[in-house]
Short mmCIF file of C-alpha atoms and ligand atoms in Angstrom, two decimals:
data_model
loop_
_atom_site.label_atom_id
_atom_site.label_comp_id
_atom_site.label_asym_id
_atom_site.label_seq_id
_atom_site.Cartn_x
_atom_site.Cartn_y
_atom_site.Cartn_z
CA MET A 1 -22.28 -248.31 -161.50
CA LYS A 2 -19.56 -250.66 -160.34
CA SER A 3 -20.86 -253.79 -158.89
CA SER A 4 -18.78 -256.42 -157.15
CA LEU A 5 -21.51 -259.03 -157.81
CA THR A 6 -22.52 -259.99 -161.42
CA TYR A 7 -26.02 -259.41 -162.82
CA ASP A 8 -26.13 -263.18 -163.10
CA GLN A 9 -25.52 -263.59 -159.41
CA LEU A 10 -28.01 -260.95 -158.39
CA LYS A 11 -30.66 -262.46 -160.87
CA SER A 12 -30.19 -266.05 -159.58
CA ALA A 13 -30.39 -264.93 -155.91
CA ALA A 14 -33.58 -263.13 -156.75
CA SER A 15 -35.05 -266.23 -158.53
CA GLU A 16 -33.99 -268.57 -155.71
CA TYR A 17 -34.96 -266.51 -152.70
CA GLY A 18 -37.82 -264.27 -154.03
CA THR A 19 -38.10 -260.50 -153.97
CA PRO A 20 -37.81 -258.01 -152.30
CA LEU A 21 -34.44 -259.35 -151.34
CA TYR A 22 -31.29 -257.88 -149.67
CA VAL A 23 -28.10 -259.36 -151.01
CA TYR A 24 -24.55 -258.78 -149.56
CA HIS A 25 -21.16 -259.53 -150.70
CA ALA A 26 -18.68 -260.64 -147.84
CA GLU A 27 -15.44 -260.02 -149.93
CA LYS A 28 -16.40 -256.32 -150.51
CA ILE A 29 -16.74 -255.83 -146.72
CA VAL A 30 -13.37 -257.22 -146.18
CA SER A 31 -11.71 -255.20 -148.81
CA GLN A 32 -13.16 -252.00 -147.44
CA TYR A 33 -11.71 -252.67 -144.07
CA GLN A 34 -8.33 -253.67 -145.59
CA ASN A 35 -8.34 -250.53 -147.62
CA LEU A 36 -8.77 -248.52 -144.36
CA LEU A 37 -5.93 -250.51 -142.60
CA SER A 38 -3.40 -249.98 -145.45
CA HIS A 39 -3.54 -246.13 -145.07
CA PHE A 40 -3.53 -245.45 -141.30
CA SER A 41 -0.24 -247.22 -140.33
CA VAL A 42 1.47 -244.54 -138.16
CA ALA A 43 -1.41 -243.66 -136.02
CA ASN A 44 -1.98 -247.34 -134.94
CA THR A 45 -5.52 -246.62 -135.87
CA ARG A 46 -8.26 -248.86 -134.63
CA PHE A 47 -11.44 -249.19 -136.65
CA PHE A 48 -14.75 -250.13 -134.96
CA TYR A 49 -17.47 -251.03 -137.39
CA ALA A 50 -20.56 -248.83 -136.59
CA CYS A 51 -22.87 -251.69 -136.65
CA LYS A 52 -26.02 -249.72 -136.59
CA ALA A 53 -25.65 -249.75 -140.28
CA LEU A 54 -26.40 -253.53 -140.59
CA THR A 55 -26.49 -255.90 -137.51
CA ASN A 56 -27.08 -259.29 -138.96
CA ILE A 57 -25.02 -261.58 -137.14
CA HIS A 58 -23.51 -263.21 -140.27
CA ILE A 59 -22.41 -259.68 -141.25
CA LEU A 60 -20.83 -259.09 -137.78
CA ASP A 61 -19.09 -262.41 -138.15
CA ILE A 62 -17.39 -261.32 -141.38
CA VAL A 63 -16.31 -258.10 -139.76
CA LYS A 64 -14.82 -260.00 -136.77
CA ARG A 65 -13.18 -262.57 -139.02
CA ALA A 66 -11.51 -259.63 -140.87
CA GLY A 67 -10.04 -258.45 -137.58
CA CYS A 68 -12.16 -255.32 -137.25
CA ASN A 69 -13.54 -254.05 -133.96
CA ILE A 70 -17.12 -252.98 -133.43
CA ASP A 71 -18.97 -249.86 -132.37
CA CYS A 72 -22.42 -250.10 -130.89
CA SER A 73 -25.16 -247.54 -130.27
CA SER A 74 -27.44 -249.65 -127.97
CA ILE A 75 -26.80 -252.25 -125.44
CA ASN A 76 -28.45 -254.83 -127.61
CA GLU A 77 -25.94 -254.20 -130.36
CA ALA A 78 -23.34 -254.74 -127.77
CA LYS A 79 -24.92 -258.04 -126.73
CA LEU A 80 -25.18 -259.04 -130.52
CA ALA A 81 -21.37 -258.36 -130.70
CA LEU A 82 -20.65 -260.60 -127.76
CA HIS A 83 -22.87 -263.24 -129.11
CA VAL A 84 -20.98 -263.33 -132.31
CA GLY A 85 -17.78 -263.68 -130.37
CA PHE A 86 -16.16 -260.18 -130.27
CA GLU A 87 -13.98 -259.77 -127.13
CA PRO A 88 -15.11 -257.13 -124.79
CA GLN A 89 -11.99 -255.07 -125.39
CA ASN A 90 -12.81 -254.90 -129.03
CA ILE A 91 -16.32 -253.55 -128.54
CA LEU A 92 -17.11 -249.86 -128.10
CA TYR A 93 -20.39 -248.46 -127.01
CA THR A 94 -21.11 -244.93 -128.15
CA SER A 95 -24.12 -243.97 -126.03
CA ASN A 96 -26.54 -241.09 -126.47
CA SER A 97 -29.41 -240.10 -124.38
CA VAL A 98 -29.45 -243.60 -122.62
CA SER A 99 -30.34 -244.37 -119.11
CA PHE A 100 -27.53 -244.65 -116.65
CA ASP A 101 -28.57 -248.31 -116.09
CA GLU A 102 -27.64 -249.03 -119.68
CA ILE A 103 -24.11 -247.35 -119.13
CA CYS A 104 -23.73 -249.59 -116.10
CA GLU A 105 -24.77 -252.68 -117.94
CA ALA A 106 -22.08 -251.88 -120.67
CA ILE A 107 -19.41 -251.37 -118.06
CA TYR A 108 -20.36 -254.70 -116.34
CA LEU A 109 -19.84 -256.34 -119.87
CA GLY A 110 -16.33 -254.80 -119.78
CA ILE A 111 -16.64 -252.79 -123.02
CA HIS A 112 -15.39 -249.41 -123.94
CA VAL A 113 -17.95 -246.87 -123.25
CA ASN A 114 -18.29 -243.28 -124.49
CA ILE A 115 -20.49 -241.00 -122.33
CA ASP A 116 -22.18 -238.10 -124.03
CA SER A 117 -23.77 -235.94 -121.31
CA LEU A 118 -22.57 -234.26 -118.13
CA SER A 119 -25.54 -235.88 -116.26
CA ASN A 120 -24.41 -239.43 -116.99
CA LEU A 121 -20.75 -238.47 -116.32
CA GLU A 122 -21.70 -237.32 -112.96
CA LYS A 123 -23.53 -240.49 -112.12
CA PHE A 124 -20.65 -242.52 -113.54
CA GLY A 125 -18.14 -240.63 -111.32
CA ALA A 126 -20.21 -241.03 -108.19
CA LYS A 127 -20.66 -244.75 -108.89
CA PHE A 128 -17.28 -245.80 -110.48
CA GLY A 129 -14.83 -243.09 -109.68
CA ALA A 130 -11.41 -243.69 -111.10
CA THR A 131 -12.00 -247.46 -111.36
CA TYR A 132 -13.11 -247.80 -115.07
CA PRO A 133 -11.47 -245.79 -117.90
CA ILE A 134 -14.05 -244.06 -119.91
CA GLY A 135 -14.54 -242.10 -123.14
CA VAL A 136 -16.16 -238.71 -123.34
CA ARG A 137 -18.06 -237.64 -126.44
CA VAL A 138 -17.76 -233.80 -127.07
CA ARG A 139 -19.80 -231.75 -129.43
CA PRO A 140 -17.33 -229.54 -131.40
CA ASN A 141 -19.87 -227.20 -132.96
CA ILE A 142 -18.82 -228.08 -136.51
CA MET A 143 -21.40 -228.35 -139.38
CA ALA A 144 -20.66 -231.31 -141.41
CA GLY A 145 -22.29 -234.33 -143.14
CA GLY A 146 -24.51 -234.89 -146.23
CA ASN A 147 -27.57 -233.18 -144.94
CA LEU A 148 -29.03 -231.74 -141.70
CA LYS A 149 -30.61 -235.06 -140.64
CA ILE A 150 -27.30 -236.74 -140.50
CA SER A 151 -25.26 -233.84 -139.02
CA THR A 152 -24.34 -234.38 -135.47
CA GLY A 153 -21.60 -232.09 -134.41
CA HIS A 154 -23.28 -228.53 -134.84
CA ASP A 155 -24.32 -226.26 -132.16
CA LYS A 156 -27.93 -227.27 -132.07
CA SER A 157 -27.28 -231.02 -132.09
CA LYS A 158 -28.38 -233.33 -129.19
CA PHE A 159 -25.06 -235.43 -129.36
CA GLY A 160 -22.16 -234.97 -127.08
CA ILE A 161 -21.07 -232.56 -124.43
CA PRO A 162 -20.73 -229.12 -126.03
CA VAL A 163 -17.11 -227.98 -125.95
CA THR A 164 -18.23 -224.62 -124.39
CA GLN A 165 -18.95 -226.68 -121.19
CA LEU A 166 -15.32 -227.57 -120.91
CA ASP A 167 -15.32 -226.08 -117.29
CA GLU A 168 -18.14 -228.20 -116.07
CA LEU A 169 -16.58 -231.35 -117.66
CA LYS A 170 -13.43 -230.71 -115.95
CA ALA A 171 -15.01 -230.04 -112.54
CA ILE A 172 -16.97 -233.44 -112.71
CA GLN A 173 -13.67 -235.24 -113.86
CA LYS A 174 -11.73 -233.58 -110.90
CA LYS A 175 -14.49 -234.22 -108.31
CA TYR A 176 -14.51 -238.04 -108.80
CA ASN A 177 -10.95 -238.45 -110.23
CA ILE A 178 -12.51 -240.01 -113.45
CA ASN A 179 -10.03 -241.78 -115.66
CA ILE A 180 -10.95 -240.25 -119.01
CA ALA A 181 -9.03 -242.29 -121.54
CA THR A 182 -10.62 -241.36 -124.86
CA LEU A 183 -12.00 -238.11 -126.32
CA HIS A 184 -14.73 -238.66 -129.01
CA ILE A 185 -16.08 -236.58 -131.89
CA HIS A 186 -18.54 -237.61 -134.46
CA THR A 187 -19.68 -234.84 -136.68
CA GLY A 188 -22.04 -236.59 -139.23
CA SER A 189 -22.33 -239.03 -141.99
CA GLU A 190 -21.22 -238.78 -145.60
CA ILE A 191 -18.30 -236.41 -144.98
CA LYS A 192 -16.41 -236.09 -148.19
CA ASP A 193 -14.05 -233.31 -147.06
CA VAL A 194 -10.92 -234.58 -145.27
CA ALA A 195 -10.71 -231.05 -143.72
CA VAL A 196 -13.49 -231.80 -141.43
CA PHE A 197 -11.71 -234.62 -139.66
CA ILE A 198 -8.64 -232.44 -139.34
CA LYS A 199 -10.84 -229.80 -137.64
CA SER A 200 -11.79 -232.59 -135.08
CA ALA A 201 -8.02 -232.92 -134.52
CA ASP A 202 -7.78 -229.22 -133.94
CA VAL A 203 -10.62 -229.45 -131.31
CA PHE A 204 -8.76 -232.33 -129.69
CA ASP A 205 -5.64 -230.19 -129.57
CA ASN A 206 -7.41 -227.60 -127.66
CA LEU A 207 -8.69 -230.22 -125.10
CA LEU A 208 -5.74 -232.53 -124.62
CA GLU A 209 -3.90 -230.32 -122.01
CA HIS A 210 -6.91 -230.47 -119.83
CA PHE A 211 -7.13 -234.24 -120.00
CA PRO A 212 -3.71 -235.85 -119.07
CA THR A 213 -5.11 -239.34 -118.96
CA VAL A 214 -6.37 -239.29 -122.50
CA ASN A 215 -4.41 -241.59 -124.95
CA VAL A 216 -7.06 -242.18 -127.58
CA LEU A 217 -8.76 -239.82 -129.98
CA ASP A 218 -11.87 -241.15 -131.55
CA PHE A 219 -12.90 -239.24 -134.74
CA GLY A 220 -16.27 -241.17 -135.13
CA GLY A 221 -17.46 -242.46 -138.57
CA GLY A 222 -18.94 -240.67 -141.56
CA PHE A 223 -16.73 -241.48 -144.48
CA LYS A 224 -18.51 -240.75 -147.69
CA VAL A 225 -18.97 -243.50 -150.17
CA PRO A 226 -19.99 -242.91 -153.88
CA TYR A 227 -23.81 -243.30 -154.36
CA GLN A 228 -24.00 -241.74 -157.85
CA PRO A 229 -22.15 -243.48 -160.70
CA ASP A 230 -19.47 -240.63 -161.09
CA GLU A 231 -19.31 -239.54 -157.45
CA LYS A 232 -16.23 -239.70 -155.46
CA GLY A 233 -16.14 -240.74 -151.70
CA THR A 234 -13.83 -239.49 -149.02
CA ASP A 235 -10.18 -239.61 -150.07
CA ILE A 236 -9.06 -242.41 -147.84
CA PRO A 237 -5.33 -242.27 -148.56
CA LEU A 238 -5.35 -238.48 -148.03
CA LEU A 239 -7.45 -238.85 -144.76
CA GLY A 240 -4.97 -241.53 -143.63
CA ALA A 241 -1.96 -239.44 -144.33
CA GLU A 242 -3.51 -236.30 -142.74
CA VAL A 243 -4.59 -238.29 -139.62
CA ASN A 244 -1.24 -239.94 -139.26
CA LYS A 245 0.31 -236.54 -139.40
CA ALA A 246 -2.00 -235.13 -136.77
CA ILE A 247 -1.59 -237.92 -134.38
CA GLU A 248 2.26 -237.83 -134.74
CA TYR A 249 2.05 -234.05 -134.13
CA LEU A 250 -0.18 -234.16 -131.12
CA SER A 251 1.75 -237.15 -129.50
CA LYS A 252 4.85 -235.23 -129.71
CA LYS A 253 3.21 -232.00 -128.48
CA TYR A 254 1.73 -233.67 -125.44
CA GLY A 255 4.41 -236.32 -124.76
CA ARG A 256 2.02 -239.11 -124.88
CA LYS A 257 1.58 -241.96 -127.43
CA LEU A 258 -1.77 -241.19 -128.88
CA THR A 259 -3.95 -243.50 -130.99
CA ALA A 260 -6.70 -242.70 -133.50
CA TRP A 261 -10.00 -244.61 -133.55
CA PHE A 262 -12.63 -244.46 -136.23
CA GLU A 263 -16.18 -245.88 -136.35
CA PRO A 264 -17.06 -246.34 -140.13
CA GLY A 265 -20.51 -247.79 -140.86
CA LYS A 266 -21.37 -246.77 -144.39
CA TYR A 267 -17.81 -247.24 -145.61
CA MET A 268 -17.82 -250.84 -144.44
CA VAL A 269 -20.95 -252.19 -145.69
CA SER A 270 -22.85 -249.74 -148.03
CA GLU A 271 -21.42 -250.78 -151.30
CA SER A 272 -21.51 -254.58 -150.41
CA GLY A 273 -25.29 -254.48 -150.34
CA TYR A 274 -27.92 -254.79 -153.12
CA PHE A 275 -31.71 -254.46 -152.84
CA ILE A 276 -33.60 -256.32 -155.50
CA ALA A 277 -37.24 -255.56 -156.16
CA GLN A 278 -39.51 -256.73 -158.86
CA VAL A 279 -41.78 -254.57 -161.08
CA ASN A 280 -45.55 -255.13 -160.25
CA VAL A 281 -47.15 -252.58 -162.70
CA LEU A 282 -46.28 -250.01 -165.31
CA LYS A 283 -48.58 -246.96 -165.37
CA LYS A 284 -48.59 -244.27 -167.86
CA SER A 285 -49.75 -240.72 -166.85
CA GLY A 286 -49.14 -237.96 -169.39
CA ASP A 287 -45.33 -237.77 -169.61
CA ILE A 288 -44.68 -239.87 -166.65
CA GLU A 289 -44.12 -243.57 -166.58
CA PHE A 290 -44.55 -245.04 -163.19
CA ALA A 291 -42.74 -248.45 -162.38
CA GLY A 292 -44.63 -249.67 -159.37
CA ILE A 293 -42.38 -252.19 -157.44
CA ASN A 294 -43.22 -254.89 -154.92
CA THR A 295 -41.50 -252.84 -151.98
CA GLY A 296 -41.68 -249.50 -150.50
CA LEU A 297 -40.50 -247.18 -147.81
CA ASN A 298 -41.02 -250.02 -145.35
CA HIS A 299 -38.00 -251.86 -146.81
CA LEU A 300 -35.78 -248.90 -147.97
CA ILE A 301 -36.64 -245.61 -146.43
CA ARG A 302 -33.48 -243.67 -147.33
CA PRO A 303 -34.73 -242.10 -150.57
CA MET A 304 -37.93 -240.72 -148.80
CA PHE A 305 -36.48 -239.90 -145.47
CA TYR A 306 -33.08 -238.30 -146.56
CA ASP A 307 -33.91 -237.61 -150.19
CA ALA A 308 -30.99 -240.14 -150.79
CA TYR A 309 -29.93 -241.11 -154.18
CA HIS A 310 -29.74 -244.81 -154.82
CA HIS A 311 -28.66 -245.94 -158.29
CA ILE A 312 -31.12 -248.27 -159.88
CA ASP A 313 -30.40 -250.87 -162.62
CA ASN A 314 -32.72 -253.13 -164.59
CA ILE A 315 -30.81 -256.40 -164.30
CA SER A 316 -33.47 -258.25 -166.38
CA ASN A 317 -32.62 -255.90 -169.32
CA PRO A 318 -29.24 -254.20 -168.61
CA ASP A 319 -28.47 -253.24 -172.08
CA GLY A 320 -31.93 -252.05 -172.96
CA ASP A 321 -32.40 -248.39 -174.25
CA LYS A 322 -32.72 -245.85 -171.23
CA GLN A 323 -35.90 -244.31 -170.56
CA PRO A 324 -37.14 -241.91 -167.79
CA TYR A 325 -39.26 -243.56 -164.90
CA ALA A 326 -40.72 -242.72 -161.71
CA VAL A 327 -39.88 -245.74 -159.38
CA VAL A 328 -42.61 -245.93 -156.80
CA GLY A 329 -43.36 -248.31 -153.96
CA ASN A 330 -46.48 -250.29 -153.06
CA ILE A 331 -47.07 -248.73 -149.51
CA CYS A 332 -50.04 -246.55 -148.96
CA GLU A 333 -47.96 -243.36 -148.93
CA THR A 334 -46.05 -241.49 -151.48
CA ASP A 335 -43.03 -243.59 -151.47
CA THR A 336 -41.00 -242.53 -154.42
CA PHE A 337 -37.65 -244.06 -154.90
CA ALA A 338 -36.70 -242.11 -157.96
CA TRP A 339 -38.10 -239.40 -160.09
CA ASP A 340 -37.37 -238.90 -163.80
CA ARG A 341 -34.61 -241.56 -163.61
CA GLU A 342 -33.06 -243.06 -166.66
CA ILE A 343 -33.28 -246.85 -166.51
CA PRO A 344 -32.99 -249.47 -169.15
CA ALA A 345 -36.54 -250.12 -170.61
CA ILE A 346 -38.72 -251.93 -168.01
CA LYS A 347 -41.19 -254.66 -168.42
CA GLU A 348 -43.66 -255.80 -165.77
CA GLY A 349 -41.91 -258.74 -163.87
CA ASN A 350 -38.35 -257.30 -164.35
CA PHE A 351 -35.91 -257.23 -161.54
CA LEU A 352 -34.61 -253.82 -160.45
CA VAL A 353 -31.49 -253.48 -158.25
CA PHE A 354 -30.73 -250.68 -155.87
CA TYR A 355 -27.24 -250.13 -155.15
CA ASN A 356 -25.57 -248.87 -151.80
CA ALA A 357 -28.13 -250.92 -149.95
CA GLY A 358 -25.82 -252.43 -147.21
CA ALA A 359 -25.92 -249.58 -144.88
CA TYR A 360 -29.16 -248.48 -143.20
CA GLY A 361 -31.36 -250.47 -145.75
CA TYR A 362 -32.63 -253.53 -144.05
CA GLU A 363 -31.59 -252.04 -140.67
CA MET A 364 -34.10 -249.31 -140.90
CA SER A 365 -36.87 -251.49 -142.50
CA SER A 366 -40.27 -252.17 -140.84
CA ASN A 367 -43.53 -254.02 -141.12
CA TYR A 368 -45.59 -250.87 -142.04
CA ASN A 369 -48.80 -251.73 -143.96
CA ALA A 370 -48.45 -255.23 -142.26
CA ARG A 371 -46.01 -256.24 -145.07
CA TYR A 372 -43.26 -258.82 -144.54
CA LYS A 373 -39.62 -257.69 -143.96
CA PRO A 374 -37.46 -259.02 -146.85
CA ALA A 375 -35.04 -262.02 -146.60
CA GLN A 376 -31.26 -261.28 -146.53
CA VAL A 377 -28.74 -263.39 -148.33
CA LEU A 378 -24.88 -263.41 -148.40
CA PHE A 379 -22.41 -264.19 -151.13
CA GLU A 380 -19.15 -265.45 -149.75
CA ASN A 381 -16.57 -267.31 -151.92
CA GLY A 382 -19.02 -267.36 -154.69
CA VAL A 383 -21.67 -269.25 -152.68
CA VAL A 384 -24.92 -267.72 -151.64
CA LYS A 385 -26.66 -268.55 -148.32
CA LEU A 386 -29.70 -267.24 -146.46
CA ILE A 387 -28.77 -265.04 -143.40
CA SER A 388 -32.37 -264.07 -142.37
CA ARG A 389 -35.60 -265.38 -143.78
CA ARG A 390 -38.56 -263.34 -145.05
CA ASP A 391 -41.19 -262.82 -142.51
CA THR A 392 -44.31 -264.99 -142.58
CA PHE A 393 -47.81 -264.05 -141.63
CA GLU A 394 -47.35 -265.81 -138.24
CA ASP A 395 -44.53 -263.34 -137.63
CA LEU A 396 -46.97 -260.45 -137.78
CA LEU A 397 -48.94 -262.03 -134.98
CA LEU A 398 -46.04 -263.23 -133.02
CA LEU A 399 -45.70 -260.32 -130.53
CA GLN A 400 -49.50 -259.69 -130.28
CA THR A 401 -51.50 -261.33 -127.53
CA PRO A 402 -54.26 -263.49 -129.03
CA LEU A 403 -57.95 -262.20 -129.16
CA ASN A 404 -60.13 -263.55 -126.43
CA LYS A 405 -62.99 -264.79 -128.48
N1 LLP B 1 -20.32 -243.18 -134.92
C1 LLP B 1 -21.34 -242.56 -134.47
C2 LLP B 1 -21.24 -242.19 -133.10
C3 LLP B 1 -22.51 -242.36 -135.26
O1 LLP B 1 -23.52 -241.80 -134.64
C4 LLP B 1 -22.59 -242.97 -136.56
C5 LLP B 1 -23.78 -242.80 -137.35
C6 LLP B 1 -21.38 -243.64 -137.00
C7 LLP B 1 -20.34 -243.68 -136.21
C8 LLP B 1 -21.34 -244.22 -138.53
O2 LLP B 1 -21.54 -243.22 -139.35
P1 LLP B 1 -21.26 -243.56 -140.94
O3 LLP B 1 -19.91 -244.08 -141.07
O4 LLP B 1 -22.25 -244.72 -141.15
O5 LLP B 1 -21.67 -242.46 -141.79
N2 LLP B 1 -29.27 -243.55 -141.21
C9 LLP B 1 -28.51 -242.53 -141.91
C10 LLP B 1 -27.21 -242.54 -141.24
C11 LLP B 1 -27.49 -242.32 -139.77
C12 LLP B 1 -26.01 -242.26 -139.09
C13 LLP B 1 -26.07 -242.33 -137.55
N3 LLP B 1 -24.85 -242.30 -136.91
C14 LLP B 1 -28.39 -242.85 -143.32
O6 LLP B 1 -28.94 -243.81 -143.83
O7 LLP B 1 -27.78 -241.97 -144.20
#
């Protein structure tokens, strides 16, 4: 697996900061963004990093310094973005099933807002009328994405306003003269097939004539990154070329200058992240060799929750002979990271590294079994620094009211 940090860098970070440990590489995030930029010239495309993937403020700061915009899925993410110094006009808030109060709060912050229900659109119209340009998220009824848990555009998905409710949507728009500036579609995560994004362009094509004030087409996120050693991600040059073509075509057809927006999460940070754990115990059971490590589903839940593959290397013995292992966690659950996985021979105390840990790794971690959340460190310009410390025992008690003894 291609790593943009060396084994020595990963090992020295693990020794210095202890394990389990999340390690990120700033330059990789910047190069991912620059790669996107270089392929979407014609459409004046704007990219909004979907920060739900990883919200540490040092990571957000790298994204901001790179010149990228930011997409938020909660009001607190938007507040983190403002805290880091993103300008409101560079912040997008794509809401789903949120209270109308939260939408109002976002509007008072002056950020772009995507509304995803007729109910909230009606409330928005009654309160703000035509005074604030707004985005509307539609559900295109397209099945896409790596698996059902991360598919969001199909006809049973909770996300967005179903395209079949176009008449109701238009009626609300008309009643309050709402200025709909953006149409939004996000069909899922890990979409390899460029044709899926072009299907969204076709859905926009059918909608544009009904919404003369729309000048932005937001295609959401979902670019696939390689998780397996020989896997291919979304073909970004092809996607860029196709989207450029679609935007040119639609701009001409509807006589408006349309712009494409995207909200990549995984693409921006997945490959920049490494999760390092240490082997506590080796246990043989028949043909199975368990490698029990000092972490579990509390720190990296993707393998258990989505059956996600994360490549594992033994950085303490990278050139050792490969053997099959079951890599398991230390949580009181069946938290199997990998089954029958070929890994260079493992000894107790070795450091194992999980790749693609930047997106939805730390961000989905918890204190389950009253264990500490790991520390996070960042390599930038070859220098490593701590960007969030490991929990302490006091942290476990911090939010709990003391016992009255
Ligand atoms: N935009 C919207 C509206 C989204 O809901 C999402 C992801 C994104 C953008 C970014 O998608 P990405 O580029 O990261 O695929 N925890 C799951 C992924 C959940 C994605 C949720 N929404 C995982 O670890 O696979």
